[in-house]
Short mmCIF file of C-alpha atoms and ligand atoms in Angstrom, two decimals:
data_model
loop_
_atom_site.label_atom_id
_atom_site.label_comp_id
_atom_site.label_asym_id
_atom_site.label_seq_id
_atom_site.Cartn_x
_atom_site.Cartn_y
_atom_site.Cartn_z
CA UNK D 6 196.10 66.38 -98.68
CA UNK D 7 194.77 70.01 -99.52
CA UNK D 8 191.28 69.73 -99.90
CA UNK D 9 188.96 72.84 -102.01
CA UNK D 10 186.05 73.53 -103.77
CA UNK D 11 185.64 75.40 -106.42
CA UNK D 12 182.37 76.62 -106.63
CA UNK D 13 180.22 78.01 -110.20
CA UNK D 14 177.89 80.81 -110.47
CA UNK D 15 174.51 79.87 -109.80
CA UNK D 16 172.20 78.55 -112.60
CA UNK D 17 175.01 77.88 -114.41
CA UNK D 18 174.17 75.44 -117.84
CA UNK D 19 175.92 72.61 -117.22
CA UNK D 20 175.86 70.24 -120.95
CA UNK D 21 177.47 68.48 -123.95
CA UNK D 22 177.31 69.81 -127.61
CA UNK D 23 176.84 67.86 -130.52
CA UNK D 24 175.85 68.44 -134.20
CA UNK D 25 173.40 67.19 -136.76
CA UNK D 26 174.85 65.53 -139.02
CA UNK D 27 177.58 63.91 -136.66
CA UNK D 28 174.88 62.63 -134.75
CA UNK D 29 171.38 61.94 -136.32
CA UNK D 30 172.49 59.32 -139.22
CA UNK D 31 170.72 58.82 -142.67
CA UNK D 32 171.46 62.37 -143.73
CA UNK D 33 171.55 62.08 -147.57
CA UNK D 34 170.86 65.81 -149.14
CA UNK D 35 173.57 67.60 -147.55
CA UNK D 36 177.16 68.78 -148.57
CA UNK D 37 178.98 66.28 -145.91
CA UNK D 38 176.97 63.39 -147.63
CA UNK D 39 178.37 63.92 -151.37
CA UNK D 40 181.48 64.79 -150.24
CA UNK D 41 181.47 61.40 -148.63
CA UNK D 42 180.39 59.62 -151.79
CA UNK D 43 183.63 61.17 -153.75
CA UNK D 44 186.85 59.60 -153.11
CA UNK D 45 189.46 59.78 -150.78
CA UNK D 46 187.73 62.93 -149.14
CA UNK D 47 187.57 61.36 -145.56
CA UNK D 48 189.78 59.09 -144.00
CA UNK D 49 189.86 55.79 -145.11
CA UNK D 50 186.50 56.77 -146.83
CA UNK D 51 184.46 56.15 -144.03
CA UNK D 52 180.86 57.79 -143.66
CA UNK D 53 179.04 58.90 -141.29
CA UNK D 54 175.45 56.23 -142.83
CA UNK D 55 173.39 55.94 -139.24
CA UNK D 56 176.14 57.92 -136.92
CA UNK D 57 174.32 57.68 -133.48
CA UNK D 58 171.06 56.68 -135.11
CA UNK D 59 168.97 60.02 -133.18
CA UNK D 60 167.27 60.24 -137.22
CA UNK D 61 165.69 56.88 -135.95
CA UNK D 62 164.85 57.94 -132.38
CA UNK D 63 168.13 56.57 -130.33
CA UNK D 64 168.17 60.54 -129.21
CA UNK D 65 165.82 59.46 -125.80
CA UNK D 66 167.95 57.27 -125.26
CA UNK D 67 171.13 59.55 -125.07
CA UNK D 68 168.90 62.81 -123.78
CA UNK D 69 168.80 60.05 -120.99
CA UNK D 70 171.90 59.42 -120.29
CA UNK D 71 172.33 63.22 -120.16
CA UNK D 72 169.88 63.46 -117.84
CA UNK D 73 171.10 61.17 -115.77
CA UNK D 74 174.07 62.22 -115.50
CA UNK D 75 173.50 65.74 -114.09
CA UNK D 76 173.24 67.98 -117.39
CA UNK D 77 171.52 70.57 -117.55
CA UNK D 78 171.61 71.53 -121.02
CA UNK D 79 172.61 70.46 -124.40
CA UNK D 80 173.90 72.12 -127.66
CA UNK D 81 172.34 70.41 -130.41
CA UNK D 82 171.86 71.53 -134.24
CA UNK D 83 169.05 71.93 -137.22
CA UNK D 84 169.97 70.22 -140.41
CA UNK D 85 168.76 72.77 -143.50
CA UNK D 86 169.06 69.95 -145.83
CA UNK D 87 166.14 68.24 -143.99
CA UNK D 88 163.97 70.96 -143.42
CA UNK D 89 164.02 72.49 -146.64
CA UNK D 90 164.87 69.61 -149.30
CA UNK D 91 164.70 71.69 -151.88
CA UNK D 92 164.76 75.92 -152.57
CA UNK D 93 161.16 75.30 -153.03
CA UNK D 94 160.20 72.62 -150.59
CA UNK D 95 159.80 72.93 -146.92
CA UNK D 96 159.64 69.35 -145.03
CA UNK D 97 157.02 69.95 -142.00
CA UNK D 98 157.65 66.64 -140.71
CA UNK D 99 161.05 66.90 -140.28
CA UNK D 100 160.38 70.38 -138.14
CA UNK D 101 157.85 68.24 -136.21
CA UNK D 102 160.67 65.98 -135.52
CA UNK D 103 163.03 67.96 -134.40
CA UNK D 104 160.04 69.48 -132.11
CA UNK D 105 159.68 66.34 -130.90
CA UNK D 106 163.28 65.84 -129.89
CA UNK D 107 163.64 69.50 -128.16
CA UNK D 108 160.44 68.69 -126.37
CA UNK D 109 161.99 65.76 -125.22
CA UNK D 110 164.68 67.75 -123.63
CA UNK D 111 162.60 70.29 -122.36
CA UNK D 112 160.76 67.13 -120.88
CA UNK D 113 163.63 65.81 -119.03
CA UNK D 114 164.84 69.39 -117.31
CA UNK D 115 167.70 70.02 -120.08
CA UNK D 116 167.76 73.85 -121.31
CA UNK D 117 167.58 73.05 -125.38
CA UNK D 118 170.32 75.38 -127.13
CA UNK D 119 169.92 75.32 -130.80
CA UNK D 120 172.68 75.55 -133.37
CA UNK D 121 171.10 76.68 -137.12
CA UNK D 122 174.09 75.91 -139.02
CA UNK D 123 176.85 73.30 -138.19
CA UNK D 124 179.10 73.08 -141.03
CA UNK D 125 176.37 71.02 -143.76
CA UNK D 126 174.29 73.31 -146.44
CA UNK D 127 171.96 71.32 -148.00
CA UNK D 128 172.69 70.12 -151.68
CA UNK D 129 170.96 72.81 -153.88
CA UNK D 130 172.07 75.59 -151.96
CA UNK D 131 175.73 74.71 -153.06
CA UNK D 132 174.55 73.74 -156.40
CA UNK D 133 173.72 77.42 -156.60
CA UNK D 134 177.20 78.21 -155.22
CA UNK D 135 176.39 78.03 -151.72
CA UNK D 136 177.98 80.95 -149.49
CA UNK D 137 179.75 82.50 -152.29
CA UNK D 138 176.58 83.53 -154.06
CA UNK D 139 175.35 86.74 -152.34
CA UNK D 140 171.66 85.70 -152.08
CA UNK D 141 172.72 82.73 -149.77
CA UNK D 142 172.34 85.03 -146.64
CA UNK D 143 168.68 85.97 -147.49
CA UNK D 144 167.95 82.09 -147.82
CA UNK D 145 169.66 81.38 -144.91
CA UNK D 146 166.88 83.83 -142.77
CA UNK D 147 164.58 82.64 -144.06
CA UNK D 148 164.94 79.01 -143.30
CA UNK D 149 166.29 80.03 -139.75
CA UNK D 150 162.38 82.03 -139.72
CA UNK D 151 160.67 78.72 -140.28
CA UNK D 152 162.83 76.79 -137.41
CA UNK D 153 162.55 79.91 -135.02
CA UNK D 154 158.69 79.92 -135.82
CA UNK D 155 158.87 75.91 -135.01
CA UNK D 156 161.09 75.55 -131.81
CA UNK D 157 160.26 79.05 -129.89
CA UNK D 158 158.04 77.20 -127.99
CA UNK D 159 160.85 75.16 -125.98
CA UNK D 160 164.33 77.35 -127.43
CA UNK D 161 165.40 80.80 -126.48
CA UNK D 162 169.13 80.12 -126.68
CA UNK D 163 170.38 80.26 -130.00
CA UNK D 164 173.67 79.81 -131.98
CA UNK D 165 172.97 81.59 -135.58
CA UNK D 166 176.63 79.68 -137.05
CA UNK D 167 179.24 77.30 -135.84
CA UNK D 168 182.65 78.26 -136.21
CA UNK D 169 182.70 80.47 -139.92
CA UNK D 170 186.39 80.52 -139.16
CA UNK D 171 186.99 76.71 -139.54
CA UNK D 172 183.95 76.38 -142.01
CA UNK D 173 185.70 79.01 -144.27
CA UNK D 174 189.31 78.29 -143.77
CA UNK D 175 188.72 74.50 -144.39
CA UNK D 176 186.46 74.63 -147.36
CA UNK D 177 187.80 77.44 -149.18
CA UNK D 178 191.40 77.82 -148.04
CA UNK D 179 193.15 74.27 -147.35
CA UNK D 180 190.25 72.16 -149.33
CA UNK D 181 189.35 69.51 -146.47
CA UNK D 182 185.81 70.42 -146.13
CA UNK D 183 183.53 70.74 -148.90
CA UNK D 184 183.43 72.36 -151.28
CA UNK D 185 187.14 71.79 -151.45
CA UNK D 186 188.31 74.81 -152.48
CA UNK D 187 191.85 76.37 -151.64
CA UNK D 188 191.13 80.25 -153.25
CA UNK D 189 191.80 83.50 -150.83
CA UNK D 190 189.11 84.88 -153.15
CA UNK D 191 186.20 83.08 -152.80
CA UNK D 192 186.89 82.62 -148.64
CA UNK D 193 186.61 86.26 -148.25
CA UNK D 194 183.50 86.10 -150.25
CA UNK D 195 182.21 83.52 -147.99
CA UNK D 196 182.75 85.03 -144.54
CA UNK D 197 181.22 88.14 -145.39
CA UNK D 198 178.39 86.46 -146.10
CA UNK D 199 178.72 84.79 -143.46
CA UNK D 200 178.33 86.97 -141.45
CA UNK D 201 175.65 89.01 -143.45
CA UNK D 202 173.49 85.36 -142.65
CA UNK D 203 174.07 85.72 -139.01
CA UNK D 204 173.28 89.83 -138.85
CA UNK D 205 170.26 88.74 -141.01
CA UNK D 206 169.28 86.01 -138.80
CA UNK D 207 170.23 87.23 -135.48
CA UNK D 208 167.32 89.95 -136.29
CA UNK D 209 164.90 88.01 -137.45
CA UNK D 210 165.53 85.68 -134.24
CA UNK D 211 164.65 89.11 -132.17
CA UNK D 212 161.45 89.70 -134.20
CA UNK D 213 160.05 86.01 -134.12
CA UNK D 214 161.10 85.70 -129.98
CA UNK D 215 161.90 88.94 -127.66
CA UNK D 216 163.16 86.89 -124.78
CA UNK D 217 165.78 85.08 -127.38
CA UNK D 218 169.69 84.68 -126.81
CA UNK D 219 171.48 85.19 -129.62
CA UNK D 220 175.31 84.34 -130.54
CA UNK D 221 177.91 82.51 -132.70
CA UNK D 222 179.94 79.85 -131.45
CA UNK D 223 183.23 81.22 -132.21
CA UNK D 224 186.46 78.96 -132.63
CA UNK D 225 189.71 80.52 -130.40
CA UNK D 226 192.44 78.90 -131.15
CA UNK D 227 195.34 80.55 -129.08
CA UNK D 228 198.52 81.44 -131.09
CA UNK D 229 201.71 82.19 -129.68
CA UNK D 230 205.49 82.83 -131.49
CA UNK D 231 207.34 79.51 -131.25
CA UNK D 232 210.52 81.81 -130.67
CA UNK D 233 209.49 84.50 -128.22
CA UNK D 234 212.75 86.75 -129.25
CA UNK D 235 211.75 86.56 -133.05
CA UNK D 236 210.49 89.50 -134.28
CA UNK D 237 208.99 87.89 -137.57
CA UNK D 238 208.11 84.74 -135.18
CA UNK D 239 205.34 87.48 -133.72
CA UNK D 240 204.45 89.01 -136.23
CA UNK D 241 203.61 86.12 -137.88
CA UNK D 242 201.68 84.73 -134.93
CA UNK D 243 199.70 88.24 -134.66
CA UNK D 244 198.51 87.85 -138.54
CA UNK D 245 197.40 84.46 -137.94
CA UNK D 246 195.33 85.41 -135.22
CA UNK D 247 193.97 88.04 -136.70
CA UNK D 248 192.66 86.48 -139.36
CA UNK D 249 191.69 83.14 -137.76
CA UNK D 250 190.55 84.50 -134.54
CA UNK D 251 189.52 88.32 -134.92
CA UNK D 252 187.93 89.10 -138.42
CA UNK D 253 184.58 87.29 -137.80
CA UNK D 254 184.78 87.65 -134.08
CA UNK D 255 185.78 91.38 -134.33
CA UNK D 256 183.57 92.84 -137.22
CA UNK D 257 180.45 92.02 -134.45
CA UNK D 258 182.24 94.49 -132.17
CA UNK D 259 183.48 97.24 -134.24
CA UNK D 260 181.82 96.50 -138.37
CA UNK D 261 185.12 96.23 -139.59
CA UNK D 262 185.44 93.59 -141.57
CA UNK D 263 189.42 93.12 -141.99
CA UNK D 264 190.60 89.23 -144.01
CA UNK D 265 193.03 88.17 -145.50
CA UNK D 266 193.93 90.89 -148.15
CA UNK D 267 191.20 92.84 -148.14
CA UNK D 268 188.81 95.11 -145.35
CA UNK D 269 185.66 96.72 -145.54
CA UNK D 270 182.98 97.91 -143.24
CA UNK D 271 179.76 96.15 -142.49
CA UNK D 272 178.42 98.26 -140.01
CA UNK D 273 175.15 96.30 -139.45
CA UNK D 274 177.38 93.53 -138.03
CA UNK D 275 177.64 95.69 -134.85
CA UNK D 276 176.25 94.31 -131.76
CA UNK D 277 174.37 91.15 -132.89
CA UNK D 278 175.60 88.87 -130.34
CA UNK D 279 173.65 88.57 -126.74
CA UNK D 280 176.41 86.55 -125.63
CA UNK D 281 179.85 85.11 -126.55
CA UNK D 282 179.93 81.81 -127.12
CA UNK D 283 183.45 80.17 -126.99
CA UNK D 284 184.60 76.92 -128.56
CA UNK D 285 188.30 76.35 -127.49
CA UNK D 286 190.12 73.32 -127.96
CA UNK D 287 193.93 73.69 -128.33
CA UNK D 288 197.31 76.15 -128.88
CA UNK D 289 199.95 76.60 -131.02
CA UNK D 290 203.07 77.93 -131.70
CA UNK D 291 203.79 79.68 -134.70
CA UNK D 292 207.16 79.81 -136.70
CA UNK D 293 207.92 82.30 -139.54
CA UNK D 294 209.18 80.04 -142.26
CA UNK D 295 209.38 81.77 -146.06
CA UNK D 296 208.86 78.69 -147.60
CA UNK D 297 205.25 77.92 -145.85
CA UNK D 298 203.27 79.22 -148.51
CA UNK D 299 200.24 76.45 -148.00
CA UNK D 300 200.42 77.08 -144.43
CA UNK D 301 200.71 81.78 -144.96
CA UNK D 302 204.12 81.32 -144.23
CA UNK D 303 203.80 79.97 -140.58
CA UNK D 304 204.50 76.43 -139.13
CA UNK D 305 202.28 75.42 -136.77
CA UNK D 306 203.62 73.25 -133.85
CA UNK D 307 201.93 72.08 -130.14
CA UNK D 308 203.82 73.53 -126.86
CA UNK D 309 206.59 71.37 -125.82
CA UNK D 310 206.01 68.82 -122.72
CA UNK D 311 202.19 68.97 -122.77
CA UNK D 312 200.22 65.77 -123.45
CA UNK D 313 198.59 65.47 -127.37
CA UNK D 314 196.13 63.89 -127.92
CA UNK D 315 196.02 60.15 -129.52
CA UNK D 316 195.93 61.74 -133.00
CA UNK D 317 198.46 64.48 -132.70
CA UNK D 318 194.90 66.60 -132.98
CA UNK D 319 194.91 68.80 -129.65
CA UNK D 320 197.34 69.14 -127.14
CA UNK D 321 196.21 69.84 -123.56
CA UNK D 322 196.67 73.56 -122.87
CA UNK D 323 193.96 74.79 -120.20
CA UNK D 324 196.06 78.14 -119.84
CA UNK D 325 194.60 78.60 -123.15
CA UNK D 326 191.18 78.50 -122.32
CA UNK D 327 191.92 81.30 -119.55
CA UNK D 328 193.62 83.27 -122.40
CA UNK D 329 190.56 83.01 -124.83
CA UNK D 330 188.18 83.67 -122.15
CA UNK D 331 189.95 86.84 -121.00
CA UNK D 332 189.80 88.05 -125.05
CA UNK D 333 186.24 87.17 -125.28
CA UNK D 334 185.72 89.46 -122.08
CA UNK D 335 186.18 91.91 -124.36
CA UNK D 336 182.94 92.08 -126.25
CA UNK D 337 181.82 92.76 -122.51
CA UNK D 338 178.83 89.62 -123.07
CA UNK D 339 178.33 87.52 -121.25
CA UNK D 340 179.89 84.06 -121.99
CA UNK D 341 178.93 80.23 -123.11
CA UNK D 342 181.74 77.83 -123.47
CA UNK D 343 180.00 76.47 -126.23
CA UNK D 344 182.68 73.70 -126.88
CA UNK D 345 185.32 72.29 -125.34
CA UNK D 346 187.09 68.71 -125.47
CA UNK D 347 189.75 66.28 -126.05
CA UNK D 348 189.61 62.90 -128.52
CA UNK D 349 190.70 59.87 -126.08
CA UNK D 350 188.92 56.72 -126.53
CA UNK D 351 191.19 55.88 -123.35
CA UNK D 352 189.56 58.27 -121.21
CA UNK D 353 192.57 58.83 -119.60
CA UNK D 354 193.80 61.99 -121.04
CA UNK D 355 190.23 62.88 -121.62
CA UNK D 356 189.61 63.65 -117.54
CA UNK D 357 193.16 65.27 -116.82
CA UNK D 358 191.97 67.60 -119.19
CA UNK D 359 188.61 68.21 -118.19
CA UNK D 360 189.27 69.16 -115.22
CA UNK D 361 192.36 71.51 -115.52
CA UNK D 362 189.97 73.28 -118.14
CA UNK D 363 187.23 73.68 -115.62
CA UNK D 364 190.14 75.20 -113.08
CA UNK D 365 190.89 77.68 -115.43
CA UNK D 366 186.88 78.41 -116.19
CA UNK D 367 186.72 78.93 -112.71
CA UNK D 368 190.00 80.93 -112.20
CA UNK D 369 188.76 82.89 -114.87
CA UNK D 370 185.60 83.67 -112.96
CA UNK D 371 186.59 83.86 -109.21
CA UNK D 372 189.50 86.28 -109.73
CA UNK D 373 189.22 88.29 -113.24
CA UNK D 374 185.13 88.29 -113.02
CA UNK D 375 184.87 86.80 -115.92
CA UNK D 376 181.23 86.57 -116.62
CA UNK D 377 180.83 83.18 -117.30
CA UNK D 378 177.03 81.59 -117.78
CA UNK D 379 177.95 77.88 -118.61
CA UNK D 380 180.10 75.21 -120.43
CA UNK D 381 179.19 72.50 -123.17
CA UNK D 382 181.54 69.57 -123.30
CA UNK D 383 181.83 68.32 -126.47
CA UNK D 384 180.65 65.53 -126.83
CA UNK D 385 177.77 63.37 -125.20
CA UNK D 386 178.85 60.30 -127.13
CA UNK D 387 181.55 59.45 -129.82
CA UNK D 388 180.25 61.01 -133.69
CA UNK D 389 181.09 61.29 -137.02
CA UNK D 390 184.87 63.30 -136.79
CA UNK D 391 183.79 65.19 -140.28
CA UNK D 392 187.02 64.52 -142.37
CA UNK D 393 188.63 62.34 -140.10
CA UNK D 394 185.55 60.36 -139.95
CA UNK D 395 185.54 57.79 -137.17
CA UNK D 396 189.09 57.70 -135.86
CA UNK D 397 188.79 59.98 -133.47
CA UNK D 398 186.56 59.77 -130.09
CA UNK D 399 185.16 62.99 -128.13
CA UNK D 400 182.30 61.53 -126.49
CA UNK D 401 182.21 60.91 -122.80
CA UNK D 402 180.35 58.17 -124.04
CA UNK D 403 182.13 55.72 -126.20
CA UNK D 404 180.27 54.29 -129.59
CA UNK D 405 180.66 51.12 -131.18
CA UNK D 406 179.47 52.22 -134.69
CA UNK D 407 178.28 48.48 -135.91
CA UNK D 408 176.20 47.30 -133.25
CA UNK D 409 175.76 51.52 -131.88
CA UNK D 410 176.13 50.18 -128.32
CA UNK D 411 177.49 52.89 -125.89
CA UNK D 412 180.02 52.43 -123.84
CA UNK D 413 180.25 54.41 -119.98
CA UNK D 414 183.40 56.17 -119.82
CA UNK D 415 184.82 57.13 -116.26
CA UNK D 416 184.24 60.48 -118.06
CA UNK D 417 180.54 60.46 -117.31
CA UNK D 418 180.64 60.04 -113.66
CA UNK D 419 183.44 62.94 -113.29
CA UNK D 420 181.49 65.24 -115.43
CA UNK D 421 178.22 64.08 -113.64
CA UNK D 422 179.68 64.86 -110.15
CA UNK D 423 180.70 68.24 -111.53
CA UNK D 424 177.45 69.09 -112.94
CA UNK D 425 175.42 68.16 -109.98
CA UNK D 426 177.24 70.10 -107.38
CA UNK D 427 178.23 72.79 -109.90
CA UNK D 428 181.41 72.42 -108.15
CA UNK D 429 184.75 70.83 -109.01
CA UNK D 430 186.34 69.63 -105.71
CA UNK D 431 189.51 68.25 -104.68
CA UNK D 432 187.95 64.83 -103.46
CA UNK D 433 186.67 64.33 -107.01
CA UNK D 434 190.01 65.19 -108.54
CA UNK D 435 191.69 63.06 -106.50
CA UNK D 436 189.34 59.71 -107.46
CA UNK D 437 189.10 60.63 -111.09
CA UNK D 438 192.09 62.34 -112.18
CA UNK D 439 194.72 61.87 -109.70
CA UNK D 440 198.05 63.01 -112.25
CA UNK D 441 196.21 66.68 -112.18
CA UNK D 442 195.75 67.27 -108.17
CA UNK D 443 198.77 69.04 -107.56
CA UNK D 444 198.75 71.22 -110.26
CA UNK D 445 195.13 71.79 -109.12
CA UNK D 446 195.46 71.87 -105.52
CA UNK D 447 199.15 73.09 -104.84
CA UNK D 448 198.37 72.79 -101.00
C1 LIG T 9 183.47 71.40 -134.32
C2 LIG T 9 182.86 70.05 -134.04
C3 LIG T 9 183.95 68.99 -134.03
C4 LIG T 9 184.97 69.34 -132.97
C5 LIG T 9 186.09 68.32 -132.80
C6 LIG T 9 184.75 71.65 -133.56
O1 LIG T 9 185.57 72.53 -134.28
O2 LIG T 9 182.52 72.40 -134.07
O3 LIG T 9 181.89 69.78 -135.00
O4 LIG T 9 183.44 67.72 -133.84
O5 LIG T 9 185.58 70.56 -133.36
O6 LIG T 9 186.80 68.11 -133.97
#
């Protein structure tokens, strides 16, 4: 048997992301919470009601299990709904709270990085139109000044926005995230504001805390033609990336703002990232097809012969990752895997392809320099799946929602071996994910 070790940078952040309301429970003033009170918006009308309980303090218990298992860090986000309630109300408690909780990383040796917008807007805001109405990005720094003021204490890592692809593309183009919208119009209002907010916010970040780390936690997903001799096939697979991939990701690199139908320059946009942070998950193949109009006229289908997922949700493409991390190279940052993970309440899939992502990470780094700083698995525990609600499961740690008893997946031990040696090696691979060692180790 070959045996290896493939080694990490040193001080890399080794962690799990997760988000607010997926996580904390009892959030009842956001978006996610009325569009679970309408119908038939999430499957089979589930909620997300206590998620893991952290609103009630079941966080130690999880920042524990972190800790114990070799993390060093954790991705975790700010609801706006709960610190300001209302345009006109801020909630210090709830700031105190969340103090509380990043303390309580800080406390156990886990580097805090803070997300200040996960997909939820509180309630007024989209009462007043929410990201379509221009004034949104003003309101948005100045709630992420009162949380910067709050947390600098014990945060210097920072994620302005999570994915403004997927938050704009679902709620304004296809309609399965609130607000529900399907109109080209109002989604290319909403990115560029977008990404005024982050601009805005990534300054004000810089004037509240010098030392800060800055970025967005961009979603790659990596397109290729389904037909690699079809000249419309590529085409077709170069606008979708475009759009999906480059317009946010590229306007911080150049202030050109290019979506959809329409381009324009917003120059301030340039160079308001301190690093790139990554969230990859999947690829696809792309097939011209005239009559896809819902879809912009491509279908979207998984590589043959690699596993999917339970859910037909991700198919397990680590290649992928090494393509998305040689595109983000180009910003010349470095970069955060800020997300990356597999639904499997199995487990089984879950650690074949957790570590043939890390063996790309590394490849990555070891022979294209890629300057990589650290990785967030997503998830620490099972959460609320947005629109999908509770039928799919990310966390290394299982949940049973009704009696919110956690369950140990293998998961955690591989993960924790990886994160304590910062190191994946063969001898691991071989006792928790035995299907991937010869693709790993090739002798
Ligand atoms: C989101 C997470 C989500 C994960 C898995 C990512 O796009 O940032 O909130 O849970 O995908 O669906």
């Amino acid at each position: 048997m070959p045996k290896a070790t493939f080694q990490f940078p040193k001080n890399f952040l080794w962690g799990t992301a997760t988000s607010s309301h997926q996580v904390e429970g009892q959030n009842t003033n956001n978006s996610w919470s009325q569009w679970e009170n309408e119908a038939d918006r999430i499957l089979e009308n589930q909620k997300a009601g206590k998620a893991c309980d952290w609103w009630a303090g079941r966080w130690k218990e999880d920042f524990d299990r972190a800790q114990e298992s070799g993390q060093n860090a954790h991705r975790l986000s700010i609801e706006w709904s709960r610190v300001q309630p209302a345009r006109d109300r801020w909630d210090e408690n709830a700031l105190d709270y969340y103090r509380e909780m990043i303390r309580g990383l800080v406390n156990r040796g886990i580097t805090p990085m803070v997300t200040l917008h996960h997909f939820s807007d509180p309630i007024w805001l989209m009462e007043q139109g929410g990201w379509e109405n221009d004034d949104t990005p003003i309101l948005f720094e100045k709630y992420v000044y009162k949380v910067v003021q709050a947390l600098k204490e014990y945060v210097n890592l920072w994620v302005t926005i999570n994915e403004p692809n997927i938050y704009t593309y679902f709620g304004y183009l296809e309609g399965t995230f609130p607000p529900g919208k399907k109109s080209p119009k109002s989604a290319y209002i909403v990115m560029r504001n977008l990404l005024r907010g982050h601009t805005a916010a990534y300054h004000c970040i810089h004037r509240a805390q010098i030392e800060s780390r800055v970025g967005i936690a961009h979603h790659i997903q990596v397109f290729k033609p389904a037909r690699t001799w079809s000249p419309l096939d590529k085409w077709i697979t170069n606008l979708h990336a475009r759009n999906f991939n480059l317009s946010f990701a590229d306007t911080l690199i150049n202030g050109k703002f290019r979506f959809l139908f329409k381009s324009e320059k917003i120059k301030e946009a340039i160079n308001t990232q301190d690093f790139f942070g990554l969230n990859y998950y999947s690829t696809s193949l792309v097939r011209f097809s005239a009559l896809a109009f819902s879809e912009f006229l491509g279908k979207h289908s998984f590589p043959p012969d690699t596993e999917i997922s339970p859910s037909n949700f991700i198919a397990n493409v680590p290649e992928g990752l090494f393509t998305a991390l040689k595109w983000a190279q180009r910003s010349g940052l470095p970069i955060l895997v800020t997300e990356n993970g597999i639904e499997d309440a199995s487990d089984d899939l879950r650690r074949r392809y957790l570590v043939e992502h890390l063996n790309q990470l590394w490849r990555a780094y070891s022979f294209h320099n890629t300057p990589i700083i650290g990785y967030f698995h997503w998830s620490l525990l099972d959460n609320f799946e947005w629109e999908r609600g509770w039928s799919q499961r990310f966390g290394l740690w299982g949940l049973n929602v009704d009696t919110q008893q956690r369950i140990r997946r293998p998961s955690v031990d591989l993960y924790a071996e990886i994160c304590r040696t910062n190191a994946l090696d063969s001898d691991i691979v071989l006792k928790f994910a035995l299907q991937s060692f010869k693709k790993l180790f090739p002798g």
